[in-house]
């Protein structure tokens, strides 16, 4: 048995797809599971025990390229996959499995994919309010014990990441994840992160800012306002190194972002900050996570920027409240 899973584009969504991978492994213990995924998601999938191989999806987010997708599908045909699970809802994401002539092509109906998928599910948002549940339901009825995402990180990998970045081997950091790829409406203000760093950071528990190069500027802003209480590592680490830095954290504070789901999958004490997005749809799947949200009548709006201009959903979350929640977890 060989199974192909077409992964979503976002890092967080890729982690929320892991319960599906775990259920497929339960149903087919000896199957080979390969995942077609974007380059930036490959390090995550390499840390999932259910994944046997990653096939790099060469297409940028939103890129159509019909001919190239057909060529990719024809190359995949030689791998002789028996099943394909297509997680994105777009028409184009189902092209490669179709041209690979995979016998069972499974996914949600999505963008009228009547020909491309031959086992189409209808979404039941009431029964499956969470994205992880929706992905997992493609494998069949959900069990009472839906598997939680889990990423692997060894002590050797964690120490190697610190050594490469020139970080102290014995520190027990508090990791802040100040970025959010979707837009500023999902980001807790930089002055709030800085105030939190001044409140909770100690020599034994330094505050480390972790994120991509897109978060470097806000990381610099936080570090400057924190007056030496926070170290900006945004843009300095690879995703694999970020996984290993978070894995050794004594606590994590994060916006609703891919790294928030990384922290949950690493079973770290986690404070997850929600404003414009919904914790009912994409919560951190960990018993050690606590959600902080003001639950305003205008949220979740799912906008990239505050449509009302006041950004009260995030501005109104006080650093003192987050500090108390974090300290209670640690």
PDB file of C-alpha atoms in Angstrom:
ATOM      1  CA  UNK A   1       0.000   0.000   0.000  1.00  0.00           C
ATOM      2  CA  UNK A   2       1.334   3.426  -1.002  1.00  0.00           C
ATOM      3  CA  UNK A   3      -0.486   6.595   0.019  1.00  0.00           C
ATOM      4  CA  UNK A   4       0.069  10.114  -1.283  1.00  0.00           C
ATOM      5  CA  UNK A   5      -1.102  13.099   0.770  1.00  0.00           C
ATOM      6  CA  UNK A   6      -1.248  16.511  -0.911  1.00  0.00           C
ATOM      7  CA  UNK A   7      -0.453  18.869   1.963  1.00  0.00           C
ATOM      8  CA  UNK A   8      -1.825  22.377   2.546  1.00  0.00           C
ATOM      9  CA  UNK A   9       0.400  25.362   1.865  1.00  0.00           C
ATOM     10  CA  UNK A  10       0.561  26.905   5.349  1.00  0.00           C
ATOM     11  CA  UNK A  11       2.863  25.639   8.096  1.00  0.00           C
ATOM     12  CA  UNK A  12       0.136  25.607  10.735  1.00  0.00           C
ATOM     13  CA  UNK A  13      -2.291  23.770   8.474  1.00  0.00           C
ATOM     14  CA  UNK A  14       0.392  21.197   7.701  1.00  0.00           C
ATOM     15  CA  UNK A  15       0.711  20.439  11.411  1.00  0.00           C
ATOM     16  CA  UNK A  16      -3.080  20.228  11.726  1.00  0.00           C
ATOM     17  CA  UNK A  17      -3.000  17.586   8.993  1.00  0.00           C
ATOM     18  CA  UNK A  18      -0.916  15.257  11.162  1.00  0.00           C
ATOM     19  CA  UNK A  19      -3.943  13.662  12.897  1.00  0.00           C
ATOM     20  CA  UNK A  20      -5.009  12.451   9.437  1.00  0.00           C
ATOM     21  CA  UNK A  21      -1.542  10.975   8.882  1.00  0.00           C
ATOM     22  CA  UNK A  22      -1.710   9.242  12.253  1.00  0.00           C
ATOM     23  CA  UNK A  23      -5.124   7.746  11.453  1.00  0.00           C
ATOM     24  CA  UNK A  24      -3.867   6.523   8.092  1.00  0.00           C
ATOM     25  CA  UNK A  25      -0.957   4.887   9.880  1.00  0.00           C
ATOM     26  CA  UNK A  26      -3.373   3.203  12.296  1.00  0.00           C
ATOM     27  CA  UNK A  27      -5.485   1.844   9.414  1.00  0.00           C
ATOM     28  CA  UNK A  28      -2.513   0.813   7.273  1.00  0.00           C
ATOM     29  CA  UNK A  29       0.423   0.024   9.600  1.00  0.00           C
ATOM     30  CA  UNK A  30       2.684  -1.214   6.808  1.00  0.00           C
ATOM     31  CA  UNK A  31       1.734   1.397   4.218  1.00  0.00           C
ATOM     32  CA  UNK A  32       4.258   3.835   2.783  1.00  0.00           C
ATOM     33  CA  UNK A  33       2.994   7.402   3.290  1.00  0.00           C
ATOM     34  CA  UNK A  34       4.497  10.145   1.137  1.00  0.00           C
ATOM     35  CA  UNK A  35       3.511  13.800   1.275  1.00  0.00           C
ATOM     36  CA  UNK A  36       3.518  16.292  -1.595  1.00  0.00           C
ATOM     37  CA  UNK A  37       4.381  19.569   0.096  1.00  0.00           C
ATOM     38  CA  UNK A  38       5.969  22.972  -0.377  1.00  0.00           C
ATOM     39  CA  UNK A  39       9.685  23.365   0.278  1.00  0.00           C
ATOM     40  CA  UNK A  40       9.102  25.386   3.435  1.00  0.00           C
ATOM     41  CA  UNK A  41       6.929  22.622   4.953  1.00  0.00           C
ATOM     42  CA  UNK A  42       9.399  19.799   4.344  1.00  0.00           C
ATOM     43  CA  UNK A  43      11.299  20.293   7.655  1.00  0.00           C
ATOM     44  CA  UNK A  44       8.032  19.867   9.573  1.00  0.00           C
ATOM     45  CA  UNK A  45       7.106  16.690   7.760  1.00  0.00           C
ATOM     46  CA  UNK A  46      10.582  15.332   8.359  1.00  0.00           C
ATOM     47  CA  UNK A  47       9.854  15.567  12.102  1.00  0.00           C
ATOM     48  CA  UNK A  48       6.620  13.515  11.837  1.00  0.00           C
ATOM     49  CA  UNK A  49       7.046   9.806  12.475  1.00  0.00           C
ATOM     50  CA  UNK A  50       4.151   8.919  10.152  1.00  0.00           C
ATOM     51  CA  UNK A  51       5.832  10.335   7.039  1.00  0.00           C
ATOM     52  CA  UNK A  52       8.109   8.072   5.012  1.00  0.00           C
ATOM     53  CA  UNK A  53       9.104  10.617   2.355  1.00  0.00           C
ATOM     54  CA  UNK A  54       8.418  14.168   1.209  1.00  0.00           C
ATOM     55  CA  UNK A  55       7.923  15.037  -2.448  1.00  0.00           C
ATOM     56  CA  UNK A  56       8.588  18.721  -3.057  1.00  0.00           C
ATOM     57  CA  UNK A  57       5.689  20.579  -4.610  1.00  0.00           C
ATOM     58  CA  UNK A  58       7.425  23.048  -6.957  1.00  0.00           C
ATOM     59  CA  UNK A  59       4.518  25.472  -7.324  1.00  0.00           C
ATOM     60  CA  UNK A  60       4.243  28.793  -5.506  1.00  0.00           C
ATOM     61  CA  UNK A  61       1.103  29.516  -3.505  1.00  0.00           C
ATOM     62  CA  UNK A  62      -1.637  30.454  -5.981  1.00  0.00           C
ATOM     63  CA  UNK A  63       0.351  29.406  -9.061  1.00  0.00           C
ATOM     64  CA  UNK A  64      -1.743  27.491 -11.625  1.00  0.00           C
ATOM     65  CA  UNK A  65       0.697  26.082 -14.240  1.00  0.00           C
ATOM     66  CA  UNK A  66      -1.624  23.456 -15.723  1.00  0.00           C
ATOM     67  CA  UNK A  67       1.018  21.917 -17.975  1.00  0.00           C
ATOM     68  CA  UNK A  68       3.602  21.616 -15.213  1.00  0.00           C
ATOM     69  CA  UNK A  69       1.049  20.043 -12.865  1.00  0.00           C
ATOM     70  CA  UNK A  70       0.130  17.520 -15.542  1.00  0.00           C
ATOM     71  CA  UNK A  71       3.826  16.709 -16.015  1.00  0.00           C
ATOM     72  CA  UNK A  72       4.237  16.280 -12.244  1.00  0.00           C
ATOM     73  CA  UNK A  73       1.278  13.902 -12.169  1.00  0.00           C
ATOM     74  CA  UNK A  74       2.723  11.809 -14.967  1.00  0.00           C
ATOM     75  CA  UNK A  75       6.017  11.548 -13.088  1.00  0.00           C
ATOM     76  CA  UNK A  76       4.156  10.467  -9.961  1.00  0.00           C
ATOM     77  CA  UNK A  77       2.398   7.723 -11.949  1.00  0.00           C
ATOM     78  CA  UNK A  78       5.584   5.650 -11.872  1.00  0.00           C
ATOM     79  CA  UNK A  79       5.441   5.582  -8.040  1.00  0.00           C
ATOM     80  CA  UNK A  80       2.279   3.466  -8.205  1.00  0.00           C
ATOM     81  CA  UNK A  81       0.308   5.117  -5.398  1.00  0.00           C
ATOM     82  CA  UNK A  82      -2.922   3.355  -4.403  1.00  0.00           C
ATOM     83  CA  UNK A  83      -4.632   6.281  -2.638  1.00  0.00           C
ATOM     84  CA  UNK A  84      -4.330  10.064  -2.632  1.00  0.00           C
ATOM     85  CA  UNK A  85      -5.726  12.471  -0.053  1.00  0.00           C
ATOM     86  CA  UNK A  86      -6.006  16.024  -1.373  1.00  0.00           C
ATOM     87  CA  UNK A  87      -6.232  18.436   1.562  1.00  0.00           C
ATOM     88  CA  UNK A  88      -6.395  21.850  -0.159  1.00  0.00           C
ATOM     89  CA  UNK A  89      -9.834  22.647  -1.591  1.00  0.00           C
ATOM     90  CA  UNK A  90      -8.556  24.169  -4.829  1.00  0.00           C
ATOM     91  CA  UNK A  91      -9.137  22.624  -8.244  1.00  0.00           C
ATOM     92  CA  UNK A  92      -5.468  22.805  -9.196  1.00  0.00           C
ATOM     93  CA  UNK A  93      -4.318  20.903  -6.102  1.00  0.00           C
ATOM     94  CA  UNK A  94      -6.156  17.788  -7.342  1.00  0.00           C
ATOM     95  CA  UNK A  95      -4.553  17.789 -10.799  1.00  0.00           C
ATOM     96  CA  UNK A  96      -1.348  15.879  -9.980  1.00  0.00           C
ATOM     97  CA  UNK A  97      -3.132  12.861  -8.403  1.00  0.00           C
ATOM     98  CA  UNK A  98      -5.558  12.807 -11.326  1.00  0.00           C
ATOM     99  CA  UNK A  99      -2.803  12.781 -13.940  1.00  0.00           C
ATOM    100  CA  UNK A 100      -0.921  10.200 -11.841  1.00  0.00           C
ATOM    101  CA  UNK A 101      -3.955   7.933 -12.333  1.00  0.00           C
ATOM    102  CA  UNK A 102      -4.143   7.099  -8.651  1.00  0.00           C
ATOM    103  CA  UNK A 103      -7.090   4.756  -8.219  1.00  0.00           C
ATOM    104  CA  UNK A 104      -8.625   6.393  -5.110  1.00  0.00           C
ATOM    105  CA  UNK A 105      -8.483  10.198  -5.048  1.00  0.00           C
ATOM    106  CA  UNK A 106     -10.070  11.489  -1.849  1.00  0.00           C
ATOM    107  CA  UNK A 107     -10.908  15.009  -0.724  1.00  0.00           C
ATOM    108  CA  UNK A 108     -13.646  17.537  -0.121  1.00  0.00           C
ATOM    109  CA  UNK A 109     -15.789  18.569  -3.024  1.00  0.00           C
ATOM    110  CA  UNK A 110     -14.126  21.983  -3.074  1.00  0.00           C
ATOM    111  CA  UNK A 111     -14.054  23.847  -6.376  1.00  0.00           C
ATOM    112  CA  UNK A 112     -16.314  21.470  -8.372  1.00  0.00           C
ATOM    113  CA  UNK A 113     -13.720  18.718  -8.503  1.00  0.00           C
ATOM    114  CA  UNK A 114     -16.174  16.136  -9.832  1.00  0.00           C
ATOM    115  CA  UNK A 115     -13.791  14.586 -12.344  1.00  0.00           C
ATOM    116  CA  UNK A 116     -10.537  15.044 -10.475  1.00  0.00           C
ATOM    117  CA  UNK A 117     -11.656  13.345  -7.246  1.00  0.00           C
ATOM    118  CA  UNK A 118     -13.577  10.081  -7.277  1.00  0.00           C
ATOM    119  CA  UNK A 119     -14.285  10.000  -3.511  1.00  0.00           C
ATOM    120  CA  UNK A 120     -15.690  13.416  -2.652  1.00  0.00           C
ATOM    121  CA  UNK A 121     -16.698  14.321   0.891  1.00  0.00           C
ATOM    122  CA  UNK A 122     -19.174  17.024   1.825  1.00  0.00           C
ATOM    123  CA  UNK A 123     -18.015  19.291   4.622  1.00  0.00           C
ATOM    124  CA  UNK A 124     -20.085  19.247   7.812  1.00  0.00           C
ATOM    125  CA  UNK A 125     -18.880  22.359   9.695  1.00  0.00           C
ATOM    126  CA  UNK A 126     -21.193  21.715  12.649  1.00  0.00           C
ATOM    127  CA  UNK A 127     -19.981  18.171  13.220  1.00  0.00           C
ATOM    128  CA  UNK A 128     -16.361  19.068  12.445  1.00  0.00           C
ATOM    129  CA  UNK A 129     -15.757  22.692  13.489  1.00  0.00           C
ATOM    130  CA  UNK A 130     -11.963  22.332  13.672  1.00  0.00           C
ATOM    131  CA  UNK A 131      -9.694  22.182  10.642  1.00  0.00           C
ATOM    132  CA  UNK A 132      -7.811  19.197  12.097  1.00  0.00           C
ATOM    133  CA  UNK A 133     -11.091  17.299  12.405  1.00  0.00           C
ATOM    134  CA  UNK A 134     -11.980  18.085   8.800  1.00  0.00           C
ATOM    135  CA  UNK A 135      -8.710  16.742   7.498  1.00  0.00           C
ATOM    136  CA  UNK A 136      -8.863  13.654   9.719  1.00  0.00           C
ATOM    137  CA  UNK A 137     -12.459  12.855   8.699  1.00  0.00           C
ATOM    138  CA  UNK A 138     -11.233  12.088   5.186  1.00  0.00           C
ATOM    139  CA  UNK A 139      -9.883   8.815   6.627  1.00  0.00           C
ATOM    140  CA  UNK A 140     -13.296   7.814   7.992  1.00  0.00           C
ATOM    141  CA  UNK A 141     -15.356   8.387  11.154  1.00  0.00           C
ATOM    142  CA  UNK A 142     -13.354  10.187  13.803  1.00  0.00           C
ATOM    143  CA  UNK A 143     -12.313   8.181  16.856  1.00  0.00           C
ATOM    144  CA  UNK A 144     -12.956   9.509  20.335  1.00  0.00           C
ATOM    145  CA  UNK A 145      -9.195   9.802  20.813  1.00  0.00           C
ATOM    146  CA  UNK A 146      -8.275  11.910  17.786  1.00  0.00           C
ATOM    147  CA  UNK A 147      -4.454  11.867  17.643  1.00  0.00           C
ATOM    148  CA  UNK A 148      -2.748  15.136  18.493  1.00  0.00           C
ATOM    149  CA  UNK A 149       0.075  16.538  16.375  1.00  0.00           C
ATOM    150  CA  UNK A 150       3.529  15.544  17.565  1.00  0.00           C
ATOM    151  CA  UNK A 151       6.887  16.709  16.209  1.00  0.00           C
ATOM    152  CA  UNK A 152      10.160  14.982  17.015  1.00  0.00           C
ATOM    153  CA  UNK A 153      13.095  16.853  18.525  1.00  0.00           C
ATOM    154  CA  UNK A 154      15.991  15.175  20.303  1.00  0.00           C
ATOM    155  CA  UNK A 155      18.268  16.742  22.929  1.00  0.00           C
ATOM    156  CA  UNK A 156      21.128  16.398  20.443  1.00  0.00           C
ATOM    157  CA  UNK A 157      19.201  18.365  17.819  1.00  0.00           C
ATOM    158  CA  UNK A 158      18.316  21.025  20.382  1.00  0.00           C
ATOM    159  CA  UNK A 159      21.918  21.477  21.475  1.00  0.00           C
ATOM    160  CA  UNK A 160      23.108  21.551  17.853  1.00  0.00           C
ATOM    161  CA  UNK A 161      20.673  24.379  17.103  1.00  0.00           C
ATOM    162  CA  UNK A 162      21.910  26.388  20.085  1.00  0.00           C
ATOM    163  CA  UNK A 163      25.543  25.817  19.165  1.00  0.00           C
ATOM    164  CA  UNK A 164      24.949  26.925  15.565  1.00  0.00           C
ATOM    165  CA  UNK A 165      23.257  30.118  16.772  1.00  0.00           C
ATOM    166  CA  UNK A 166      25.730  30.858  19.547  1.00  0.00           C
ATOM    167  CA  UNK A 167      23.172  30.402  22.333  1.00  0.00           C
ATOM    168  CA  UNK A 168      23.896  29.184  25.875  1.00  0.00           C
ATOM    169  CA  UNK A 169      23.502  25.440  26.288  1.00  0.00           C
ATOM    170  CA  UNK A 170      21.945  25.547  29.753  1.00  0.00           C
ATOM    171  CA  UNK A 171      19.381  28.342  29.359  1.00  0.00           C
ATOM    172  CA  UNK A 172      15.677  27.535  29.803  1.00  0.00           C
ATOM    173  CA  UNK A 173      14.250  30.202  27.523  1.00  0.00           C
ATOM    174  CA  UNK A 174      10.827  31.694  27.236  1.00  0.00           C
ATOM    175  CA  UNK A 175      10.203  31.801  23.488  1.00  0.00           C
ATOM    176  CA  UNK A 176       8.076  34.534  21.923  1.00  0.00           C
ATOM    177  CA  UNK A 177       6.704  34.075  18.393  1.00  0.00           C
ATOM    178  CA  UNK A 178       5.705  37.617  17.358  1.00  0.00           C
ATOM    179  CA  UNK A 179       4.975  36.954  13.688  1.00  0.00           C
ATOM    180  CA  UNK A 180       1.865  35.865  11.809  1.00  0.00           C
ATOM    181  CA  UNK A 181       2.114  35.281   8.080  1.00  0.00           C
ATOM    182  CA  UNK A 182      -1.525  36.131   7.342  1.00  0.00           C
ATOM    183  CA  UNK A 183      -1.349  39.771   8.398  1.00  0.00           C
ATOM    184  CA  UNK A 184      -1.007  42.386  11.170  1.00  0.00           C
ATOM    185  CA  UNK A 185      -4.516  41.774  12.565  1.00  0.00           C
ATOM    186  CA  UNK A 186      -3.221  38.498  14.039  1.00  0.00           C
ATOM    187  CA  UNK A 187      -0.204  40.089  15.757  1.00  0.00           C
ATOM    188  CA  UNK A 188      -0.024  41.172  19.366  1.00  0.00           C
ATOM    189  CA  UNK A 189       1.565  44.654  19.429  1.00  0.00           C
ATOM    190  CA  UNK A 190       5.347  44.852  19.699  1.00  0.00           C
ATOM    191  CA  UNK A 191       5.239  47.105  22.828  1.00  0.00           C
ATOM    192  CA  UNK A 192       3.155  44.431  24.563  1.00  0.00           C
ATOM    193  CA  UNK A 193       5.711  41.726  23.753  1.00  0.00           C
ATOM    194  CA  UNK A 194       8.456  44.024  25.034  1.00  0.00           C
ATOM    195  CA  UNK A 195       6.585  44.699  28.272  1.00  0.00           C
ATOM    196  CA  UNK A 196       6.076  40.956  28.725  1.00  0.00           C
ATOM    197  CA  UNK A 197       9.792  40.317  28.213  1.00  0.00           C
ATOM    198  CA  UNK A 198      10.701  42.881  30.866  1.00  0.00           C
ATOM    199  CA  UNK A 199       8.254  41.203  33.236  1.00  0.00           C
ATOM    200  CA  UNK A 200       9.142  37.496  32.804  1.00  0.00           C
ATOM    201  CA  UNK A 201      12.735  37.277  31.515  1.00  0.00           C
ATOM    202  CA  UNK A 202      15.485  36.287  33.934  1.00  0.00           C
ATOM    203  CA  UNK A 203      19.113  35.147  33.433  1.00  0.00           C
ATOM    204  CA  UNK A 204      17.967  31.519  33.754  1.00  0.00           C
ATOM    205  CA  UNK A 205      14.869  32.089  31.595  1.00  0.00           C
ATOM    206  CA  UNK A 206      15.869  34.570  28.859  1.00  0.00           C
ATOM    207  CA  UNK A 207      13.291  35.734  26.319  1.00  0.00           C
ATOM    208  CA  UNK A 208      14.136  34.604  22.790  1.00  0.00           C
ATOM    209  CA  UNK A 209      12.202  35.918  19.790  1.00  0.00           C
ATOM    210  CA  UNK A 210      11.799  33.265  17.098  1.00  0.00           C
ATOM    211  CA  UNK A 211      10.382  33.746  13.606  1.00  0.00           C
ATOM    212  CA  UNK A 212      11.166  34.071   9.915  1.00  0.00           C
ATOM    213  CA  UNK A 213      13.098  36.808   8.167  1.00  0.00           C
ATOM    214  CA  UNK A 214       9.739  38.571   7.619  1.00  0.00           C
ATOM    215  CA  UNK A 215       9.534  38.966  11.400  1.00  0.00           C
ATOM    216  CA  UNK A 216      13.049  40.396  11.807  1.00  0.00           C
ATOM    217  CA  UNK A 217      11.919  44.039  11.842  1.00  0.00           C
ATOM    218  CA  UNK A 218       9.248  43.541  14.505  1.00  0.00           C
ATOM    219  CA  UNK A 219      11.747  41.429  16.427  1.00  0.00           C
ATOM    220  CA  UNK A 220      14.203  44.324  16.392  1.00  0.00           C
ATOM    221  CA  UNK A 221      11.441  46.646  17.598  1.00  0.00           C
ATOM    222  CA  UNK A 222      10.577  44.335  20.481  1.00  0.00           C
ATOM    223  CA  UNK A 223      14.215  43.788  21.451  1.00  0.00           C
ATOM    224  CA  UNK A 224      14.893  47.544  21.489  1.00  0.00           C
ATOM    225  CA  UNK A 225      11.813  48.311  23.594  1.00  0.00           C
ATOM    226  CA  UNK A 226      12.587  45.408  25.938  1.00  0.00           C
ATOM    227  CA  UNK A 227      15.827  47.166  26.925  1.00  0.00           C
ATOM    228  CA  UNK A 228      17.991  44.061  26.935  1.00  0.00           C
ATOM    229  CA  UNK A 229      15.320  41.650  28.194  1.00  0.00           C
ATOM    230  CA  UNK A 230      14.775  39.943  24.808  1.00  0.00           C
ATOM    231  CA  UNK A 231      17.086  38.505  22.147  1.00  0.00           C
ATOM    232  CA  UNK A 232      15.889  38.729  18.549  1.00  0.00           C
ATOM    233  CA  UNK A 233      16.510  35.484  16.614  1.00  0.00           C
ATOM    234  CA  UNK A 234      13.881  36.144  13.938  1.00  0.00           C
ATOM    235  CA  UNK A 235      15.361  35.425  10.524  1.00  0.00           C
ATOM    236  CA  UNK A 236      18.532  33.931  11.992  1.00  0.00           C
ATOM    237  CA  UNK A 237      17.339  30.350  12.311  1.00  0.00           C
ATOM    238  CA  UNK A 238      16.065  27.770   9.858  1.00  0.00           C
ATOM    239  CA  UNK A 239      12.657  26.225  10.477  1.00  0.00           C
ATOM    240  CA  UNK A 240      14.349  23.075  11.791  1.00  0.00           C
ATOM    241  CA  UNK A 241      16.400  25.147  14.235  1.00  0.00           C
ATOM    242  CA  UNK A 242      13.253  27.024  15.278  1.00  0.00           C
ATOM    243  CA  UNK A 243      11.596  23.681  16.034  1.00  0.00           C
ATOM    244  CA  UNK A 244      14.524  22.691  18.234  1.00  0.00           C
ATOM    245  CA  UNK A 245      14.665  26.068  20.017  1.00  0.00           C
ATOM    246  CA  UNK A 246      10.963  25.865  20.815  1.00  0.00           C
ATOM    247  CA  UNK A 247      11.296  22.219  21.891  1.00  0.00           C
ATOM    248  CA  UNK A 248      13.623  23.241  24.732  1.00  0.00           C
ATOM    249  CA  UNK A 249      11.564  26.249  25.865  1.00  0.00           C
ATOM    250  CA  UNK A 250      10.223  26.524  29.395  1.00  0.00           C
ATOM    251  CA  UNK A 251       7.245  28.385  27.942  1.00  0.00           C
ATOM    252  CA  UNK A 252       6.034  29.882  24.668  1.00  0.00           C
ATOM    253  CA  UNK A 253       3.904  32.949  23.901  1.00  0.00           C
ATOM    254  CA  UNK A 254       2.678  33.131  20.336  1.00  0.00           C
ATOM    255  CA  UNK A 255       0.230  34.739  17.999  1.00  0.00           C
ATOM    256  CA  UNK A 256      -2.055  32.423  16.039  1.00  0.00           C
ATOM    257  CA  UNK A 257       0.647  31.317  13.620  1.00  0.00           C
ATOM    258  CA  UNK A 258       2.472  28.299  12.282  1.00  0.00           C
ATOM    259  CA  UNK A 259       4.967  28.442  15.145  1.00  0.00           C
ATOM    260  CA  UNK A 260       2.092  28.385  17.632  1.00  0.00           C
ATOM    261  CA  UNK A 261       1.091  24.997  16.226  1.00  0.00           C
ATOM    262  CA  UNK A 262       4.753  23.934  16.304  1.00  0.00           C
ATOM    263  CA  UNK A 263       4.876  24.730  20.037  1.00  0.00           C
ATOM    264  CA  UNK A 264       1.662  22.779  20.631  1.00  0.00           C
ATOM    265  CA  UNK A 265       3.004  19.786  18.684  1.00  0.00           C
ATOM    266  CA  UNK A 266       6.152  19.891  20.827  1.00  0.00           C
ATOM    267  CA  UNK A 267       4.028  19.816  24.002  1.00  0.00           C
ATOM    268  CA  UNK A 268       5.434  23.072  25.377  1.00  0.00           C
ATOM    269  CA  UNK A 269       3.591  25.245  27.924  1.00  0.00           C
ATOM    270  CA  UNK A 270       1.931  27.637  25.488  1.00  0.00           C
ATOM    271  CA  UNK A 271      -0.031  30.873  25.686  1.00  0.00           C
ATOM    272  CA  UNK A 272      -1.817  31.400  22.364  1.00  0.00           C
ATOM    273  CA  UNK A 273      -3.048  34.910  21.556  1.00  0.00           C
ATOM    274  CA  UNK A 274      -6.150  35.232  19.381  1.00  0.00           C
ATOM    275  CA  UNK A 275      -7.717  38.365  17.915  1.00  0.00           C
ATOM    276  CA  UNK A 276      -8.949  38.369  14.333  1.00  0.00           C
ATOM    277  CA  UNK A 277      -8.877  34.570  14.001  1.00  0.00           C
ATOM    278  CA  UNK A 278     -10.902  31.855  15.678  1.00  0.00           C
ATOM    279  CA  UNK A 279      -9.689  29.409  18.347  1.00  0.00           C
ATOM    280  CA  UNK A 280     -12.766  27.335  17.516  1.00  0.00           C
ATOM    281  CA  UNK A 281     -11.374  26.644  14.021  1.00  0.00           C
ATOM    282  CA  UNK A 282      -7.607  26.313  14.472  1.00  0.00           C
ATOM    283  CA  UNK A 283      -6.860  25.919  18.193  1.00  0.00           C
ATOM    284  CA  UNK A 284      -3.498  24.694  19.432  1.00  0.00           C
ATOM    285  CA  UNK A 285      -4.017  20.954  19.902  1.00  0.00           C
ATOM    286  CA  UNK A 286      -2.281  20.470  23.218  1.00  0.00           C
ATOM    287  CA  UNK A 287      -3.495  20.059  26.811  1.00  0.00           C
ATOM    288  CA  UNK A 288      -0.662  22.380  27.876  1.00  0.00           C
ATOM    289  CA  UNK A 289      -1.926  25.301  25.792  1.00  0.00           C
ATOM    290  CA  UNK A 290      -4.006  28.177  27.108  1.00  0.00           C
ATOM    291  CA  UNK A 291      -5.879  30.528  24.810  1.00  0.00           C
ATOM    292  CA  UNK A 292      -6.091  34.242  25.580  1.00  0.00           C
ATOM    293  CA  UNK A 293      -8.776  36.083  23.638  1.00  0.00           C
ATOM    294  CA  UNK A 294     -11.013  39.054  24.419  1.00  0.00           C
ATOM    295  CA  UNK A 295     -13.952  37.448  22.580  1.00  0.00           C
ATOM    296  CA  UNK A 296     -15.175  40.789  21.260  1.00  0.00           C
ATOM    297  CA  UNK A 297     -18.374  41.013  19.242  1.00  0.00           C
ATOM    298  CA  UNK A 298     -16.332  42.054  16.179  1.00  0.00           C
ATOM    299  CA  UNK A 299     -14.057  39.029  16.306  1.00  0.00           C
ATOM    300  CA  UNK A 300     -13.184  36.786  14.687  1.00  0.00           C
ATOM    301  CA  UNK A 301     -13.287  38.926  11.543  1.00  0.00           C
ATOM    302  CA  UNK A 302     -10.594  36.920   9.665  1.00  0.00           C
ATOM    303  CA  UNK A 303      -9.250  40.138   8.132  1.00  0.00           C
ATOM    304  CA  UNK A 304      -5.591  40.867   7.486  1.00  0.00           C
ATOM    305  CA  UNK A 305      -5.986  44.332   9.030  1.00  0.00           C
ATOM    306  CA  UNK A 306      -8.540  45.608  11.538  1.00  0.00           C
ATOM    307  CA  UNK A 307     -11.548  46.770   9.465  1.00  0.00           C
ATOM    308  CA  UNK A 308     -12.653  49.089  12.304  1.00  0.00           C
ATOM    309  CA  UNK A 309      -9.254  50.674  12.811  1.00  0.00           C
ATOM    310  CA  UNK A 310      -9.055  50.222  16.599  1.00  0.00           C
ATOM    311  CA  UNK A 311      -7.490  46.726  16.841  1.00  0.00           C
ATOM    312  CA  UNK A 312      -9.025  46.309  20.299  1.00  0.00           C
ATOM    313  CA  UNK A 313      -8.985  42.522  20.037  1.00  0.00           C
ATOM    314  CA  UNK A 314      -5.188  42.512  20.385  1.00  0.00           C
ATOM    315  CA  UNK A 315      -4.416  45.922  21.876  1.00  0.00           C
ATOM    316  CA  UNK A 316      -6.682  45.090  24.805  1.00  0.00           C
ATOM    317  CA  UNK A 317      -4.808  41.928  25.828  1.00  0.00           C
ATOM    318  CA  UNK A 318      -2.644  43.209  28.657  1.00  0.00           C
ATOM    319  CA  UNK A 319       0.930  41.976  29.152  1.00  0.00           C
ATOM    320  CA  UNK A 320       0.097  41.415  32.830  1.00  0.00           C
ATOM    321  CA  UNK A 321      -2.659  38.962  31.903  1.00  0.00           C
ATOM    322  CA  UNK A 322      -0.365  37.046  29.532  1.00  0.00           C
ATOM    323  CA  UNK A 323       2.419  36.967  32.154  1.00  0.00           C
ATOM    324  CA  UNK A 324       0.068  35.528  34.771  1.00  0.00           C
ATOM    325  CA  UNK A 325      -1.199  32.888  32.331  1.00  0.00           C
ATOM    326  CA  UNK A 326       2.349  31.941  31.338  1.00  0.00           C
ATOM    327  CA  UNK A 327       3.652  31.729  34.906  1.00  0.00           C
ATOM    328  CA  UNK A 328       0.701  29.558  35.908  1.00  0.00           C
ATOM    329  CA  UNK A 329       1.592  27.114  33.141  1.00  0.00           C
ATOM    330  CA  UNK A 330       5.290  26.992  34.011  1.00  0.00           C
TER     331      UNK A 330
END
